[in-house]
Amino acid sequence: MHIIVPVVALQAGEVEAVAVVDIVAGLAGTGAENKHRQDECGAACIKQAAFHTWVPPGSKRPSIPSVPGAGKGRREKATPAGLASGHRRRQSGPIIRHRLIVTITVKDCTAPEATWVFGYGSLIYKVDFPFLQREVASIDGWQRRFWQGSHDHRGTPDSPGRVVTLTPARGALCQGVAYRVENSVFAHLDHREKNGYQRAPVSITLAASGATVEGVVYYAAPGNPAFLGEAPLPDMARHIAASAGPSGSNRDYLNQLARALQGLGARDEHVFELNRLVDAIE
């Protein structure tokens, strides 16, 4: 079946147009409805075309409006770009022309832009944002360390807590979770990670498939105003045990992170040793 619709620019919504249909006689009259689906999308996408108002052979055919770009005689090459591409008419009998009214439901199918985000701290267990996909994942060349101060979540401006950031380390592997999110989600994530964190591009390895995807990670670089830096583990443990902020105790942050990493089967002696030391403090 060859369809010609005199609609060149399709917008979101429903469009009703006249279509000229050449049907092999042996196939005519098989039904009053048909569906046409198109896989390829551009700025707008034809989701469904429902054909109705069938005019059978022998009936007086109403006048058919001219189709832009159509030649004389059989109008078989005047299809809008993309509408009938890939369709070839197989002629096995006399051609009968019919008039149909075509109602086309047009949907804007521009894919939402999405980005992979790698989570290695509270993003693993506190997921307060929508996501399209979640995968256990890892990044190479980075290690997780409790070197960043928290003035807004697990501490106060006068007494900041300690939370994780990333530091580069040759041969290191940081395990966590990757989320594919629509770019609109970054307004929320940027606010959540506002205290000294910045986005950086990173290659992420998805554990299930072994595929590498490009994404971003939030990390707090040395020199940012909230950076606390390295300290002996016992000192950091006492600091964490004594700190709390609007989002809860610093101890709870560490405990939840350690449990989440264990649930992923991840190995991180820095986190696990700190957790053991803090648990030993009354």
PDB file of C-alpha atoms in Angstrom:
ATOM      1  CA  MET A   1       0.000   0.000   0.000  1.00  0.00           C
ATOM      2  CA  HIS A   2       1.365   3.390  -1.007  1.00  0.00           C
ATOM      3  CA  ILE A   3       0.260   6.414   0.989  1.00  0.00           C
ATOM      4  CA  ILE A   4       0.505  10.058  -0.007  1.00  0.00           C
ATOM      5  CA  VAL A   5      -0.361  12.637   2.635  1.00  0.00           C
ATOM      6  CA  PRO A   6      -0.375  16.355   1.739  1.00  0.00           C
ATOM      7  CA  VAL A   7       1.225  17.345   5.009  1.00  0.00           C
ATOM      8  CA  VAL A   8       4.831  18.451   4.779  1.00  0.00           C
ATOM      9  CA  ALA A   9       5.553  19.880   8.252  1.00  0.00           C
ATOM     10  CA  LEU A  10       4.089  17.811  11.065  1.00  0.00           C
ATOM     11  CA  GLN A  11       3.682  19.278  14.540  1.00  0.00           C
ATOM     12  CA  ALA A  12       2.754  17.630  17.820  1.00  0.00           C
ATOM     13  CA  GLY A  13      -0.994  16.956  17.993  1.00  0.00           C
ATOM     14  CA  GLU A  14      -3.503  15.472  15.585  1.00  0.00           C
ATOM     15  CA  VAL A  15      -3.563  16.377  11.898  1.00  0.00           C
ATOM     16  CA  GLU A  16      -6.357  15.315   9.540  1.00  0.00           C
ATOM     17  CA  ALA A  17      -5.464  15.118   5.873  1.00  0.00           C
ATOM     18  CA  VAL A  18      -6.573  13.465   2.654  1.00  0.00           C
ATOM     19  CA  ALA A  19      -4.492  10.527   1.488  1.00  0.00           C
ATOM     20  CA  VAL A  20      -4.362   8.907  -1.927  1.00  0.00           C
ATOM     21  CA  VAL A  21      -3.946   5.163  -1.637  1.00  0.00           C
ATOM     22  CA  ASP A  22      -3.130   2.808  -4.484  1.00  0.00           C
ATOM     23  CA  ILE A  23      -4.216  -0.691  -3.519  1.00  0.00           C
ATOM     24  CA  VAL A  24      -3.886  -3.876  -5.517  1.00  0.00           C
ATOM     25  CA  ALA A  25      -7.427  -4.982  -6.339  1.00  0.00           C
ATOM     26  CA  GLY A  26      -7.018  -8.287  -4.591  1.00  0.00           C
ATOM     27  CA  LEU A  27      -6.228  -6.493  -1.337  1.00  0.00           C
ATOM     28  CA  ALA A  28      -8.919  -3.819  -1.445  1.00  0.00           C
ATOM     29  CA  GLY A  29     -11.685  -3.829   1.132  1.00  0.00           C
ATOM     30  CA  THR A  30      -9.813  -5.893   3.699  1.00  0.00           C
ATOM     31  CA  GLY A  31     -10.610  -3.418   6.477  1.00  0.00           C
ATOM     32  CA  ALA A  32     -11.514   0.142   7.257  1.00  0.00           C
ATOM     33  CA  GLU A  33      -8.603   0.755   9.560  1.00  0.00           C
ATOM     34  CA  ASN A  34      -4.905   0.334   9.289  1.00  0.00           C
ATOM     35  CA  LYS A  35      -1.966   1.444  11.318  1.00  0.00           C
ATOM     36  CA  HIS A  36       1.268   2.865  10.131  1.00  0.00           C
ATOM     37  CA  ARG A  37       4.240   3.083  12.446  1.00  0.00           C
ATOM     38  CA  GLN A  38       7.533   4.722  11.752  1.00  0.00           C
ATOM     39  CA  ASP A  39      10.678   3.866  13.650  1.00  0.00           C
ATOM     40  CA  GLU A  40      12.794   6.822  12.635  1.00  0.00           C
ATOM     41  CA  CYS A  41      12.234  10.062  14.499  1.00  0.00           C
ATOM     42  CA  GLY A  42      13.175  13.572  13.605  1.00  0.00           C
ATOM     43  CA  ALA A  43      11.984  16.774  15.227  1.00  0.00           C
ATOM     44  CA  ALA A  44       8.543  15.187  15.231  1.00  0.00           C
ATOM     45  CA  CYS A  45       7.610  11.519  15.085  1.00  0.00           C
ATOM     46  CA  ILE A  46       4.556   9.835  13.595  1.00  0.00           C
ATOM     47  CA  LYS A  47       3.436   7.559  16.382  1.00  0.00           C
ATOM     48  CA  GLN A  48       0.287   6.257  14.790  1.00  0.00           C
ATOM     49  CA  ALA A  49      -1.818   6.935  11.729  1.00  0.00           C
ATOM     50  CA  ALA A  50      -5.384   5.669  11.913  1.00  0.00           C
ATOM     51  CA  PHE A  51      -7.057   5.475   8.533  1.00  0.00           C
ATOM     52  CA  HIS A  52     -10.815   5.771   8.251  1.00  0.00           C
ATOM     53  CA  THR A  53     -13.684   7.113   6.083  1.00  0.00           C
ATOM     54  CA  TRP A  54     -13.193   4.369   3.509  1.00  0.00           C
ATOM     55  CA  VAL A  55     -14.597   5.043   0.027  1.00  0.00           C
ATOM     56  CA  PRO A  56     -15.125   1.633  -1.655  1.00  0.00           C
ATOM     57  CA  PRO A  57     -14.533   0.873  -5.336  1.00  0.00           C
ATOM     58  CA  GLY A  58     -17.339   2.042  -7.590  1.00  0.00           C
ATOM     59  CA  SER A  59     -18.351   4.956  -5.374  1.00  0.00           C
ATOM     60  CA  LYS A  60     -18.154   8.475  -6.692  1.00  0.00           C
ATOM     61  CA  ARG A  61     -14.728   9.642  -5.688  1.00  0.00           C
ATOM     62  CA  PRO A  62     -14.660  13.172  -4.219  1.00  0.00           C
ATOM     63  CA  SER A  63     -12.092  15.543  -5.534  1.00  0.00           C
ATOM     64  CA  ILE A  64      -8.673  15.077  -4.020  1.00  0.00           C
ATOM     65  CA  PRO A  65      -6.621  18.136  -3.194  1.00  0.00           C
ATOM     66  CA  SER A  66      -3.335  18.444  -4.934  1.00  0.00           C
ATOM     67  CA  VAL A  67      -0.343  17.077  -3.125  1.00  0.00           C
ATOM     68  CA  PRO A  68       2.703  19.343  -2.924  1.00  0.00           C
ATOM     69  CA  GLY A  69       5.353  17.957  -5.179  1.00  0.00           C
ATOM     70  CA  ALA A  70       3.034  15.480  -6.885  1.00  0.00           C
ATOM     71  CA  GLY A  71       3.154  14.929 -10.614  1.00  0.00           C
ATOM     72  CA  LYS A  72       0.316  14.052 -12.933  1.00  0.00           C
ATOM     73  CA  GLY A  73      -1.289  10.671 -13.041  1.00  0.00           C
ATOM     74  CA  ARG A  74      -0.611   8.264 -10.235  1.00  0.00           C
ATOM     75  CA  ARG A  75       0.729  10.177  -7.251  1.00  0.00           C
ATOM     76  CA  GLU A  76       3.239   7.714  -6.027  1.00  0.00           C
ATOM     77  CA  LYS A  77       6.332   9.809  -5.492  1.00  0.00           C
ATOM     78  CA  ALA A  78       4.923  12.780  -3.608  1.00  0.00           C
ATOM     79  CA  THR A  79       5.368  11.389  -0.137  1.00  0.00           C
ATOM     80  CA  PRO A  80       6.691  13.700   2.559  1.00  0.00           C
ATOM     81  CA  ALA A  81      10.249  12.908   3.606  1.00  0.00           C
ATOM     82  CA  GLY A  82      10.347   9.963   5.937  1.00  0.00           C
ATOM     83  CA  LEU A  83       6.615   9.083   5.794  1.00  0.00           C
ATOM     84  CA  ALA A  84       6.642   6.289   3.276  1.00  0.00           C
ATOM     85  CA  SER A  85      10.358   5.622   3.029  1.00  0.00           C
ATOM     86  CA  GLY A  86      11.132   1.971   2.834  1.00  0.00           C
ATOM     87  CA  HIS A  87       7.660   1.059   1.495  1.00  0.00           C
ATOM     88  CA  ARG A  88       7.543  -0.518  -1.960  1.00  0.00           C
ATOM     89  CA  ARG A  89       4.283  -1.229  -3.687  1.00  0.00           C
ATOM     90  CA  ARG A  90       3.987  -4.767  -4.900  1.00  0.00           C
ATOM     91  CA  GLN A  91       1.644  -4.740  -7.875  1.00  0.00           C
ATOM     92  CA  SER A  92      -0.052  -8.086  -8.461  1.00  0.00           C
ATOM     93  CA  GLY A  93      -3.314  -6.898  -9.981  1.00  0.00           C
ATOM     94  CA  PRO A  94      -5.140  -3.857 -11.364  1.00  0.00           C
ATOM     95  CA  ILE A  95      -4.678  -0.695  -9.363  1.00  0.00           C
ATOM     96  CA  ILE A  96      -7.751   0.815  -7.719  1.00  0.00           C
ATOM     97  CA  ARG A  97      -7.508   4.280  -6.225  1.00  0.00           C
ATOM     98  CA  HIS A  98      -9.325   5.077  -2.996  1.00  0.00           C
ATOM     99  CA  ARG A  99      -9.760   8.187  -0.926  1.00  0.00           C
ATOM    100  CA  LEU A 100      -9.083   8.021   2.801  1.00  0.00           C
ATOM    101  CA  ILE A 101      -9.174  10.572   5.541  1.00  0.00           C
ATOM    102  CA  VAL A 102      -6.013  10.170   7.569  1.00  0.00           C
ATOM    103  CA  THR A 103      -5.831  11.159  11.206  1.00  0.00           C
ATOM    104  CA  ILE A 104      -2.207  11.291  12.198  1.00  0.00           C
ATOM    105  CA  THR A 105      -1.217  11.454  15.824  1.00  0.00           C
ATOM    106  CA  VAL A 106       2.103  13.211  15.888  1.00  0.00           C
ATOM    107  CA  LYS A 107       4.299  13.054  18.963  1.00  0.00           C
ATOM    108  CA  ASP A 108       7.402  15.057  19.612  1.00  0.00           C
ATOM    109  CA  CYS A 109       9.940  12.291  20.035  1.00  0.00           C
ATOM    110  CA  THR A 110      13.087  14.261  20.554  1.00  0.00           C
ATOM    111  CA  ALA A 111      14.898  12.031  23.034  1.00  0.00           C
ATOM    112  CA  PRO A 112      15.530  13.688  26.391  1.00  0.00           C
ATOM    113  CA  GLU A 113      19.187  14.407  26.847  1.00  0.00           C
ATOM    114  CA  ALA A 114      20.672  12.160  29.523  1.00  0.00           C
ATOM    115  CA  THR A 115      24.036  11.787  31.228  1.00  0.00           C
ATOM    116  CA  TRP A 116      25.686   9.121  33.359  1.00  0.00           C
ATOM    117  CA  VAL A 117      26.581  10.207  36.901  1.00  0.00           C
ATOM    118  CA  PHE A 118      28.930   8.154  39.067  1.00  0.00           C
ATOM    119  CA  GLY A 119      28.079   8.009  42.772  1.00  0.00           C
ATOM    120  CA  TYR A 120      30.663   6.912  45.334  1.00  0.00           C
ATOM    121  CA  GLY A 121      29.321   8.413  48.582  1.00  0.00           C
ATOM    122  CA  SER A 122      25.792   9.184  49.717  1.00  0.00           C
ATOM    123  CA  LEU A 123      24.562   8.993  46.109  1.00  0.00           C
ATOM    124  CA  ILE A 124      24.888   5.213  46.458  1.00  0.00           C
ATOM    125  CA  TYR A 125      22.300   4.879  49.221  1.00  0.00           C
ATOM    126  CA  LYS A 126      20.375   8.170  49.296  1.00  0.00           C
ATOM    127  CA  VAL A 127      18.676   8.357  45.918  1.00  0.00           C
ATOM    128  CA  ASP A 128      16.369  11.379  46.107  1.00  0.00           C
ATOM    129  CA  PHE A 129      16.291  12.027  42.354  1.00  0.00           C
ATOM    130  CA  PRO A 130      14.702  10.336  39.325  1.00  0.00           C
ATOM    131  CA  PHE A 131      16.890   8.219  37.085  1.00  0.00           C
ATOM    132  CA  LEU A 132      16.528   6.319  33.831  1.00  0.00           C
ATOM    133  CA  GLN A 133      18.994   3.549  34.609  1.00  0.00           C
ATOM    134  CA  ARG A 134      21.042   2.355  37.595  1.00  0.00           C
ATOM    135  CA  GLU A 135      24.144   0.167  37.340  1.00  0.00           C
ATOM    136  CA  VAL A 136      26.825  -1.043  39.721  1.00  0.00           C
ATOM    137  CA  ALA A 137      29.956   0.558  38.314  1.00  0.00           C
ATOM    138  CA  SER A 138      33.540   1.643  38.917  1.00  0.00           C
ATOM    139  CA  ILE A 139      36.075   4.243  37.827  1.00  0.00           C
ATOM    140  CA  ASP A 140      39.805   3.724  37.417  1.00  0.00           C
ATOM    141  CA  GLY A 141      42.568   5.874  38.862  1.00  0.00           C
ATOM    142  CA  TRP A 142      40.577   7.335  41.758  1.00  0.00           C
ATOM    143  CA  GLN A 143      40.332   6.470  45.455  1.00  0.00           C
ATOM    144  CA  ARG A 144      37.640   7.394  48.001  1.00  0.00           C
ATOM    145  CA  ARG A 145      38.832   9.406  51.017  1.00  0.00           C
ATOM    146  CA  PHE A 146      37.174  11.180  53.986  1.00  0.00           C
ATOM    147  CA  TRP A 147      39.066  14.377  53.285  1.00  0.00           C
ATOM    148  CA  GLN A 148      36.228  16.815  52.512  1.00  0.00           C
ATOM    149  CA  GLY A 149      34.553  18.960  55.158  1.00  0.00           C
ATOM    150  CA  SER A 150      30.766  19.107  55.460  1.00  0.00           C
ATOM    151  CA  HIS A 151      29.412  22.398  56.787  1.00  0.00           C
ATOM    152  CA  ASP A 152      25.871  21.893  55.506  1.00  0.00           C
ATOM    153  CA  HIS A 153      24.945  18.204  55.836  1.00  0.00           C
ATOM    154  CA  ARG A 154      26.987  16.300  58.444  1.00  0.00           C
ATOM    155  CA  GLY A 155      28.420  19.233  60.331  1.00  0.00           C
ATOM    156  CA  THR A 156      28.051  22.970  60.875  1.00  0.00           C
ATOM    157  CA  PRO A 157      30.038  26.009  59.742  1.00  0.00           C
ATOM    158  CA  ASP A 158      31.731  26.110  63.146  1.00  0.00           C
ATOM    159  CA  SER A 159      32.252  22.358  63.418  1.00  0.00           C
ATOM    160  CA  PRO A 160      32.295  20.665  59.994  1.00  0.00           C
ATOM    161  CA  GLY A 161      32.008  16.917  59.642  1.00  0.00           C
ATOM    162  CA  ARG A 162      34.009  14.728  57.265  1.00  0.00           C
ATOM    163  CA  VAL A 163      32.622  13.228  54.068  1.00  0.00           C
ATOM    164  CA  VAL A 164      34.141  11.489  51.079  1.00  0.00           C
ATOM    165  CA  THR A 165      35.763  12.941  48.017  1.00  0.00           C
ATOM    166  CA  LEU A 166      37.998  11.425  45.344  1.00  0.00           C
ATOM    167  CA  THR A 167      41.743  11.718  45.005  1.00  0.00           C
ATOM    168  CA  PRO A 168      43.752  10.467  42.029  1.00  0.00           C
ATOM    169  CA  ALA A 169      45.805   7.335  42.635  1.00  0.00           C
ATOM    170  CA  ARG A 170      47.603   5.228  40.064  1.00  0.00           C
ATOM    171  CA  GLY A 171      46.172   1.716  39.848  1.00  0.00           C
ATOM    172  CA  ALA A 172      43.248   2.508  42.164  1.00  0.00           C
ATOM    173  CA  LEU A 173      39.688   1.328  41.518  1.00  0.00           C
ATOM    174  CA  CYS A 174      36.723   3.114  43.071  1.00  0.00           C
ATOM    175  CA  GLN A 175      33.508   1.085  43.112  1.00  0.00           C
ATOM    176  CA  GLY A 176      30.072   2.641  43.336  1.00  0.00           C
ATOM    177  CA  VAL A 177      26.876   3.133  41.352  1.00  0.00           C
ATOM    178  CA  ALA A 178      26.224   4.892  38.038  1.00  0.00           C
ATOM    179  CA  TYR A 179      22.909   6.545  37.237  1.00  0.00           C
ATOM    180  CA  ARG A 180      21.736   7.692  33.828  1.00  0.00           C
ATOM    181  CA  VAL A 181      19.709  10.836  34.462  1.00  0.00           C
ATOM    182  CA  GLU A 182      18.003  13.473  32.375  1.00  0.00           C
ATOM    183  CA  ASN A 183      20.005  16.660  32.333  1.00  0.00           C
ATOM    184  CA  SER A 184      17.254  18.512  34.187  1.00  0.00           C
ATOM    185  CA  VAL A 185      18.168  16.465  37.285  1.00  0.00           C
ATOM    186  CA  PHE A 186      21.473  18.318  37.599  1.00  0.00           C
ATOM    187  CA  ALA A 187      19.736  21.349  39.107  1.00  0.00           C
ATOM    188  CA  HIS A 188      18.946  19.185  42.129  1.00  0.00           C
ATOM    189  CA  LEU A 189      22.291  17.379  42.204  1.00  0.00           C
ATOM    190  CA  ASP A 190      24.287  20.596  41.907  1.00  0.00           C
ATOM    191  CA  HIS A 191      22.445  21.990  44.929  1.00  0.00           C
ATOM    192  CA  ARG A 192      22.941  18.793  46.894  1.00  0.00           C
ATOM    193  CA  GLU A 193      26.678  18.696  46.145  1.00  0.00           C
ATOM    194  CA  LYS A 194      27.214  22.442  46.443  1.00  0.00           C
ATOM    195  CA  ASN A 195      29.692  22.574  49.346  1.00  0.00           C
ATOM    196  CA  GLY A 196      32.980  22.469  47.455  1.00  0.00           C
ATOM    197  CA  TYR A 197      32.090  19.791  44.894  1.00  0.00           C
ATOM    198  CA  GLN A 198      32.371  20.245  41.161  1.00  0.00           C
ATOM    199  CA  ARG A 199      31.488  18.099  38.170  1.00  0.00           C
ATOM    200  CA  ALA A 200      34.288  16.437  36.247  1.00  0.00           C
ATOM    201  CA  PRO A 201      34.187  14.165  33.176  1.00  0.00           C
ATOM    202  CA  VAL A 202      34.979  10.536  33.859  1.00  0.00           C
ATOM    203  CA  SER A 203      34.956   7.152  32.106  1.00  0.00           C
ATOM    204  CA  ILE A 204      32.664   4.733  33.934  1.00  0.00           C
ATOM    205  CA  THR A 205      32.793   0.941  33.666  1.00  0.00           C
ATOM    206  CA  LEU A 206      29.418  -0.770  34.091  1.00  0.00           C
ATOM    207  CA  ALA A 207      29.848  -3.987  36.064  1.00  0.00           C
ATOM    208  CA  ALA A 208      27.088  -6.055  34.457  1.00  0.00           C
ATOM    209  CA  SER A 209      28.116  -5.585  30.828  1.00  0.00           C
ATOM    210  CA  GLY A 210      31.723  -4.455  31.143  1.00  0.00           C
ATOM    211  CA  ALA A 211      30.876  -1.531  28.870  1.00  0.00           C
ATOM    212  CA  THR A 212      32.549   1.826  29.345  1.00  0.00           C
ATOM    213  CA  VAL A 213      30.386   4.942  29.197  1.00  0.00           C
ATOM    214  CA  GLU A 214      31.316   8.589  29.471  1.00  0.00           C
ATOM    215  CA  GLY A 215      29.787  10.537  32.319  1.00  0.00           C
ATOM    216  CA  VAL A 216      30.476  12.915  35.164  1.00  0.00           C
ATOM    217  CA  VAL A 217      31.397  12.648  38.828  1.00  0.00           C
ATOM    218  CA  TYR A 218      31.177  15.144  41.676  1.00  0.00           C
ATOM    219  CA  TYR A 219      34.433  15.558  43.523  1.00  0.00           C
ATOM    220  CA  ALA A 220      35.943  18.117  45.887  1.00  0.00           C
ATOM    221  CA  ALA A 221      39.400  19.169  44.766  1.00  0.00           C
ATOM    222  CA  PRO A 222      42.137  20.173  47.206  1.00  0.00           C
ATOM    223  CA  GLY A 223      42.067  23.898  47.807  1.00  0.00           C
ATOM    224  CA  ASN A 224      38.287  24.278  47.902  1.00  0.00           C
ATOM    225  CA  PRO A 225      37.115  26.193  51.015  1.00  0.00           C
ATOM    226  CA  ALA A 226      35.700  23.076  52.712  1.00  0.00           C
ATOM    227  CA  PHE A 227      38.669  20.780  52.074  1.00  0.00           C
ATOM    228  CA  LEU A 228      40.107  19.276  55.288  1.00  0.00           C
ATOM    229  CA  GLY A 229      42.708  16.974  53.790  1.00  0.00           C
ATOM    230  CA  GLU A 230      44.437  13.898  55.106  1.00  0.00           C
ATOM    231  CA  ALA A 231      44.741  12.998  58.786  1.00  0.00           C
ATOM    232  CA  PRO A 232      45.556   9.832  60.776  1.00  0.00           C
ATOM    233  CA  LEU A 233      42.615   7.410  60.771  1.00  0.00           C
ATOM    234  CA  PRO A 234      42.149   7.497  64.592  1.00  0.00           C
ATOM    235  CA  ASP A 235      41.922  11.305  64.473  1.00  0.00           C
ATOM    236  CA  MET A 236      39.399  11.195  61.647  1.00  0.00           C
ATOM    237  CA  ALA A 237      37.367   8.584  63.536  1.00  0.00           C
ATOM    238  CA  ARG A 238      37.108  10.816  66.631  1.00  0.00           C
ATOM    239  CA  HIS A 239      36.195  13.779  64.425  1.00  0.00           C
ATOM    240  CA  ILE A 240      33.422  11.813  62.681  1.00  0.00           C
ATOM    241  CA  ALA A 241      32.072  10.379  65.942  1.00  0.00           C
ATOM    242  CA  ALA A 242      31.650  13.898  67.383  1.00  0.00           C
ATOM    243  CA  SER A 243      30.104  15.626  64.337  1.00  0.00           C
ATOM    244  CA  ALA A 244      26.492  16.162  63.281  1.00  0.00           C
ATOM    245  CA  GLY A 245      24.572  18.513  61.009  1.00  0.00           C
ATOM    246  CA  PRO A 246      21.174  19.194  59.384  1.00  0.00           C
ATOM    247  CA  SER A 247      21.241  15.851  57.514  1.00  0.00           C
ATOM    248  CA  GLY A 248      22.125  13.806  60.595  1.00  0.00           C
ATOM    249  CA  SER A 249      25.177  12.548  62.402  1.00  0.00           C
ATOM    250  CA  ASN A 250      28.507  12.106  60.666  1.00  0.00           C
ATOM    251  CA  ARG A 251      28.670   8.623  62.203  1.00  0.00           C
ATOM    252  CA  ASP A 252      25.425   7.657  60.456  1.00  0.00           C
ATOM    253  CA  TYR A 253      26.803   8.869  57.108  1.00  0.00           C
ATOM    254  CA  LEU A 254      29.855   6.632  57.517  1.00  0.00           C
ATOM    255  CA  ASN A 255      27.806   3.633  58.701  1.00  0.00           C
ATOM    256  CA  GLN A 256      25.376   3.868  55.780  1.00  0.00           C
ATOM    257  CA  LEU A 257      28.186   4.220  53.264  1.00  0.00           C
ATOM    258  CA  ALA A 258      30.029   1.193  54.673  1.00  0.00           C
ATOM    259  CA  ARG A 259      26.859  -0.933  54.555  1.00  0.00           C
ATOM    260  CA  ALA A 260      26.061   0.199  51.014  1.00  0.00           C
ATOM    261  CA  LEU A 261      29.562  -0.683  49.792  1.00  0.00           C
ATOM    262  CA  GLN A 262      29.360  -4.097  51.452  1.00  0.00           C
ATOM    263  CA  GLY A 263      26.013  -4.633  49.732  1.00  0.00           C
ATOM    264  CA  LEU A 264      27.678  -3.955  46.383  1.00  0.00           C
ATOM    265  CA  GLY A 265      30.503  -6.360  47.175  1.00  0.00           C
ATOM    266  CA  ALA A 266      32.932  -3.447  46.995  1.00  0.00           C
ATOM    267  CA  ARG A 267      36.317  -3.362  48.688  1.00  0.00           C
ATOM    268  CA  ASP A 268      37.419  -0.158  50.414  1.00  0.00           C
ATOM    269  CA  GLU A 269      39.675  -0.564  53.443  1.00  0.00           C
ATOM    270  CA  HIS A 270      39.791   3.183  54.079  1.00  0.00           C
ATOM    271  CA  VAL A 271      36.020   3.287  54.638  1.00  0.00           C
ATOM    272  CA  PHE A 272      35.771  -0.054  56.429  1.00  0.00           C
ATOM    273  CA  GLU A 273      38.625   0.680  58.844  1.00  0.00           C
ATOM    274  CA  LEU A 274      37.197   4.103  59.683  1.00  0.00           C
ATOM    275  CA  ASN A 275      33.823   2.486  60.322  1.00  0.00           C
ATOM    276  CA  ARG A 276      35.384  -0.039  62.717  1.00  0.00           C
ATOM    277  CA  LEU A 277      37.203   2.728  64.595  1.00  0.00           C
ATOM    278  CA  VAL A 278      34.078   4.895  64.893  1.00  0.00           C
ATOM    279  CA  ASP A 279      31.961   1.943  66.049  1.00  0.00           C
ATOM    280  CA  ALA A 280      34.478   1.400  68.856  1.00  0.00           C
ATOM    281  CA  ILE A 281      33.947   4.955  70.138  1.00  0.00           C
ATOM    282  CA  GLU A 282      31.119   5.257  72.663  1.00  0.00           C
TER     283      GLU A 282
END
